[in-house]
Amino acid sequence: MNKRQLRNIGIIAHVDAGKTTVSERILYTTGAIHRTGEVHLGNTTMDYDPQERARGITINSAATTVAWRAHQINLIDTPGHIDFNIEVNRSLRVLDGAVVVFDGVAGVEPQTETNWRLADRYGVPRIALINKLDRTGADFARVVAMMAERLGARPLVMQLPLGQEAGFEGMIDLVSMQALRWPLNGRGQPELTVGSIPEHMQPAAQAAHDALVDTAVEQDDSVLAAYLDGQDVSEAQLRACIRLGTLKQAFVPVFAGSALKNKGIEPLLDAVVDYLPAPEDRAQALGGGDGFAALVFKVVHDEHGALSYLRVYRGQAQAGSMVLNSSTGQRERLSRVVQMQANQREELTHAMAGDIVAVAGLKGSKTGHTLCDPEQPLVLEEIHAPEPVITMAVEPLAREDQSSFSKGLHTLVDEDPSLRLSQDNESGQTLLSGVGELQLEVTLEKLRSRFGVSVHTGQPQVALRETVTRDARVRHVHKKQSGGPGQFAEVVLRIETLPRGEGLRFESEVTGGAIPREFIPSVEDGVRRAARAGVLADYPVVDVLVVLEDGSFHERDSSTLAFELAGSAAFAQVQRAALPVMLEPVMAVQVTTPLDYVGDCIGDLNRRRALVRQQDQVGNAAVIHAMVPLQNLFGYIGNLRALTSGRASYSMQFDHYAQAPTALVATA
């Protein structure tokens, strides 16, 4: 296999857009499986976890490999629920391209926007599939317009649907200018047929083809010059221009389909091969050398031990070889190298640059760590997990389960970097923190099913933050003299407000040696230590700029410890002087409900301190967009189902921190 015959792609979307069904149809169409699984029947290949099958959602990203047109395609199916967004984050970090699936009825949904921004951050080229076009209310053109409006994308329409809703039978390929249909064959299976474009569709198809050509030829100056001179653009030239634009992310090719009815999968696979990048198209600058370098992007544990998923960026991963974990400085042995097919393993002797594989035998390697040749060390960019916004106290029901409880929780946190474990200083309780109720619920169910530990849980608590509302300045002198060497440090700190989401920044304006340079990092250490527990209720302090303006020192009695203590005490004083306030996480909520229940749903949201931003109508349903404090969303799904006879649904994702009401501060 030459280099250009490998594709590493992910399938990403909002929950229920049809990602896993698309993955199943890809496996079936490429011959990897001989019978398609269905999400609603709980028998899919990619959602193999018992909880995934029971809940009908993807929780863990699953990797598999298929072959199409002599190309190897490494495919990762990712979750769509916001609580498991770390899976999308770490997958996009190591993938070369992505297929973004849109629901043909709902269009661009909140989690799609989040995933799109992640793909932008990692510079991942994308193609789009507008799925479920056989459903009532599906509207291809509307979803294309939403992509431009909500995502800031430049959609490049590659196909036009043939028929609408229940009459959807296929699509017109605007590159080859042919009609693609999937009538049932003798075995009752849809089978691709290629024919001519229906006469009544020819004007629209020609106009769309011309628009496609006008946009695509911009990518190649020589093709553009010939086109402007009146020469025809060949199909091969057009495909080459589309590939160039896709790789440069100048536009996003958009395809049509219905994965459930197995319509549109073959053209989608062709597009993956034709337009998405090979590994060398997105090669990272790794410096000199050709030695092994890989990123650990996922760790899972089973009865055989830890299995670490790697993206190999350079060199080869040889089974049995010793490598350096440059993130920790420790050496590790790659006991075995395996190719994953969902939860099945295929033993390999080695993996090459561009491959996505799993290795057994790593002891201290975590998500985001770099493995490399000990003779050519380097560190790749890490994977950053989202900050938790919800915390729950947990303890085993049976005292004899304490050991299994501790081991199980640490294993699950090792697998999911968006989980955090801590201990309450006053009560000694174990605290489990995450990004949502469903994530914590799934984690505790894993603890029960995998480690045999049932737990008692406390009420979920929101992860509050503290900040300040005005600028302030303090001078603090730390002085201690009780026989022997003394301690002396004087600092002048200024605190300023920053925009939301900025965290804490520290700067020094000390001039003229008022404080020796070697002591300034100690002041910052003291400030950051104090900022981990603010003066209001011991929550982290965020969105502040702390400036060390001035100070003084003593030749004999000043030390790094003295300046660290001075920085810590001065920060507590300056925070009090700057009128501190509490911040609470606010979620962007989208409620989809039958029109009959809109008033009840909005009334209920208002009782939860919601700010209703927008209301749309999609088919016979209403979509309500609102900002709601997380504190008021616990148990919301039960209320929503009761209000709407179980007919409404909602999704939410963290949006921003906002000042909390006084009543909440009083109970924090």
Tab-separated table of C-alpha atoms in Angstrom, residues 508-668:
chain	number	residue	atom	x	y	z
A	508	SER	CA	5.096	41.430	36.868
A	509	GLU	CA	5.779	45.166	36.534
A	510	VAL	CA	8.640	45.168	39.040
A	511	THR	CA	11.535	47.339	37.898
A	512	GLY	CA	14.897	48.386	39.260
A	513	GLY	CA	15.448	45.187	41.238
A	514	ALA	CA	12.885	46.054	43.948
A	515	ILE	CA	12.308	42.287	44.109
A	516	PRO	CA	15.077	40.002	42.805
A	517	ARG	CA	14.010	38.134	39.676
A	518	GLU	CA	14.437	34.730	41.310
A	519	PHE	CA	11.665	35.555	43.836
A	520	ILE	CA	8.992	36.640	41.311
A	521	PRO	CA	7.969	33.037	40.342
A	522	SER	CA	7.492	32.362	44.060
A	523	VAL	CA	5.020	35.256	44.303
A	524	GLU	CA	3.128	33.785	41.339
A	525	ASP	CA	3.105	30.338	42.989
A	526	GLY	CA	1.613	31.890	46.129
A	527	VAL	CA	-1.026	33.775	44.141
A	528	ARG	CA	-2.069	30.693	42.188
A	529	ARG	CA	-2.210	28.577	45.346
A	530	ALA	CA	-4.470	31.114	47.050
A	531	ALA	CA	-6.624	31.408	43.900
A	532	ARG	CA	-7.507	27.711	44.077
A	533	ALA	CA	-9.768	28.557	47.053
A	534	GLY	CA	-11.279	32.051	47.021
A	535	VAL	CA	-12.352	34.100	50.033
A	536	LEU	CA	-16.123	33.694	49.585
A	537	ALA	CA	-16.597	29.922	49.688
A	538	ASP	CA	-13.283	28.293	48.754
A	539	TYR	CA	-14.074	28.050	45.019
A	540	PRO	CA	-11.394	28.729	42.377
A	541	VAL	CA	-10.924	32.375	41.381
A	542	VAL	CA	-11.137	33.031	37.635
A	543	ASP	CA	-11.189	35.866	35.108
A	544	VAL	CA	-8.719	38.075	36.952
A	545	LEU	CA	-5.387	39.677	36.077
A	546	VAL	CA	-2.980	39.845	39.020
A	547	VAL	CA	-0.105	42.287	38.619
A	548	LEU	CA	2.949	42.395	40.896
A	549	GLU	CA	3.685	46.131	40.894
A	550	ASP	CA	6.372	46.594	43.507
A	551	GLY	CA	7.857	45.300	46.733
A	552	SER	CA	11.024	45.005	48.731
A	553	PHE	CA	13.317	42.354	50.161
A	554	HIS	CA	15.891	41.787	52.896
A	555	GLU	CA	19.388	40.607	52.008
A	556	ARG	CA	19.423	37.940	54.714
A	557	ASP	CA	15.808	37.163	55.635
A	558	SER	CA	14.131	37.031	52.214
A	559	SER	CA	13.599	33.637	50.596
A	560	THR	CA	11.412	31.891	47.993
A	561	LEU	CA	9.173	30.623	50.826
A	562	ALA	CA	8.731	34.130	52.273
A	563	PHE	CA	7.694	35.568	48.905
A	564	GLU	CA	5.339	32.646	48.214
A	565	LEU	CA	3.608	33.210	51.575
A	566	ALA	CA	3.473	36.952	50.909
A	567	GLY	CA	1.924	36.387	47.459
A	568	SER	CA	-0.696	34.046	48.898
A	569	ALA	CA	-1.720	36.390	51.735
A	570	ALA	CA	-1.693	39.478	49.488
A	571	PHE	CA	-3.969	37.760	46.960
A	572	ALA	CA	-6.551	36.949	49.643
A	573	GLN	CA	-6.477	40.596	50.791
A	574	VAL	CA	-6.737	42.098	47.310
A	575	GLN	CA	-9.602	39.741	46.371
A	576	ARG	CA	-11.587	40.937	49.411
A	577	ALA	CA	-10.910	44.554	48.459
A	578	ALA	CA	-12.118	44.010	44.876
A	579	LEU	CA	-15.724	43.092	45.800
A	580	PRO	CA	-15.698	39.329	45.092
A	581	VAL	CA	-18.753	37.588	43.655
A	582	MET	CA	-19.729	33.990	42.946
A	583	LEU	CA	-20.105	32.666	39.393
A	584	GLU	CA	-22.307	29.755	38.317
A	585	PRO	CA	-22.176	27.703	35.084
A	586	VAL	CA	-24.909	28.536	32.568
A	587	MET	CA	-25.917	25.972	29.957
A	588	ALA	CA	-27.174	26.480	26.418
A	589	VAL	CA	-30.335	24.372	26.326
A	590	GLN	CA	-32.319	23.309	23.274
A	591	VAL	CA	-35.786	21.853	23.913
A	592	THR	CA	-37.666	20.143	21.078
A	593	THR	CA	-41.365	19.745	21.828
A	594	PRO	CA	-44.678	19.263	20.010
A	595	LEU	CA	-46.368	22.629	19.422
A	596	ASP	CA	-49.123	21.804	21.934
A	597	TYR	CA	-46.667	21.981	24.844
A	598	VAL	CA	-44.651	25.093	23.963
A	599	GLY	CA	-46.307	27.301	26.605
A	600	ASP	CA	-45.832	24.712	29.366
A	601	CYS	CA	-42.173	24.205	28.425
A	602	ILE	CA	-41.393	27.936	28.370
A	603	GLY	CA	-43.188	28.433	31.700
A	604	ASP	CA	-41.147	25.634	33.247
A	605	LEU	CA	-37.909	27.084	31.857
A	606	ASN	CA	-38.780	30.515	33.299
A	607	ARG	CA	-39.208	28.915	36.737
A	608	ARG	CA	-35.659	27.614	36.330
A	609	ARG	CA	-34.257	31.152	35.858
A	610	ALA	CA	-33.938	30.606	32.102
A	611	LEU	CA	-33.397	33.274	29.505
A	612	VAL	CA	-35.345	32.130	26.428
A	613	ARG	CA	-33.390	33.380	23.421
A	614	GLN	CA	-35.218	32.037	20.402
A	615	GLN	CA	-38.049	29.789	19.264
A	616	ASP	CA	-38.147	28.018	15.884
A	617	GLN	CA	-40.638	25.726	14.230
A	618	VAL	CA	-39.295	22.597	12.522
A	619	GLY	CA	-42.027	20.536	10.909
A	620	ASN	CA	-44.717	19.979	13.540
A	621	ALA	CA	-42.363	20.615	16.463
A	622	ALA	CA	-41.035	23.720	18.205
A	623	VAL	CA	-37.388	24.186	19.125
A	624	ILE	CA	-36.785	26.453	22.139
A	625	HIS	CA	-33.285	27.881	22.668
A	626	ALA	CA	-32.552	29.099	26.200
A	627	MET	CA	-29.733	29.852	28.645
A	628	VAL	CA	-30.336	28.093	31.959
A	629	PRO	CA	-28.174	27.928	35.128
A	630	LEU	CA	-26.954	24.359	35.623
A	631	GLN	CA	-28.076	24.543	39.270
A	632	ASN	CA	-31.686	24.541	38.044
A	633	LEU	CA	-31.400	21.684	35.560
A	634	PHE	CA	-30.971	18.719	37.907
A	635	GLY	CA	-33.744	16.236	37.176
A	636	TYR	CA	-35.023	18.350	34.287
A	637	ILE	CA	-35.563	15.431	31.916
A	638	GLY	CA	-38.121	13.859	34.281
A	639	ASN	CA	-40.066	17.117	34.525
A	640	LEU	CA	-39.962	17.656	30.786
A	641	ARG	CA	-41.314	14.182	30.075
A	642	ALA	CA	-44.104	14.645	32.615
A	643	LEU	CA	-45.070	18.004	31.084
A	644	THR	CA	-45.185	16.688	27.523
A	645	SER	CA	-46.389	13.086	27.988
A	646	GLY	CA	-42.862	11.939	27.150
A	647	ARG	CA	-42.888	13.570	23.698
A	648	ALA	CA	-40.263	16.303	24.221
A	649	SER	CA	-36.480	16.007	24.355
A	650	TYR	CA	-33.641	18.342	25.188
A	651	SER	CA	-29.904	18.741	24.877
A	652	MET	CA	-27.565	21.045	26.712
A	653	GLN	CA	-23.942	22.109	26.743
A	654	PHE	CA	-21.857	24.439	28.866
A	655	ASP	CA	-21.895	27.999	27.531
A	656	HIS	CA	-20.463	30.446	30.076
A	657	TYR	CA	-20.161	31.451	33.736
A	658	ALA	CA	-22.443	34.219	35.031
A	659	GLN	CA	-22.825	35.970	38.397
A	660	ALA	CA	-24.799	33.822	40.803
A	661	PRO	CA	-27.766	35.231	42.769
A	662	THR	CA	-27.224	36.151	46.410
A	663	ALA	CA	-29.380	33.247	47.633
A	664	LEU	CA	-27.103	30.739	45.919
A	665	VAL	CA	-24.012	32.366	47.405
A	666	ALA	CA	-25.525	32.103	50.867
A	667	THR	CA	-26.010	28.328	50.556
A	668	ALA	CA	-22.672	27.598	48.861
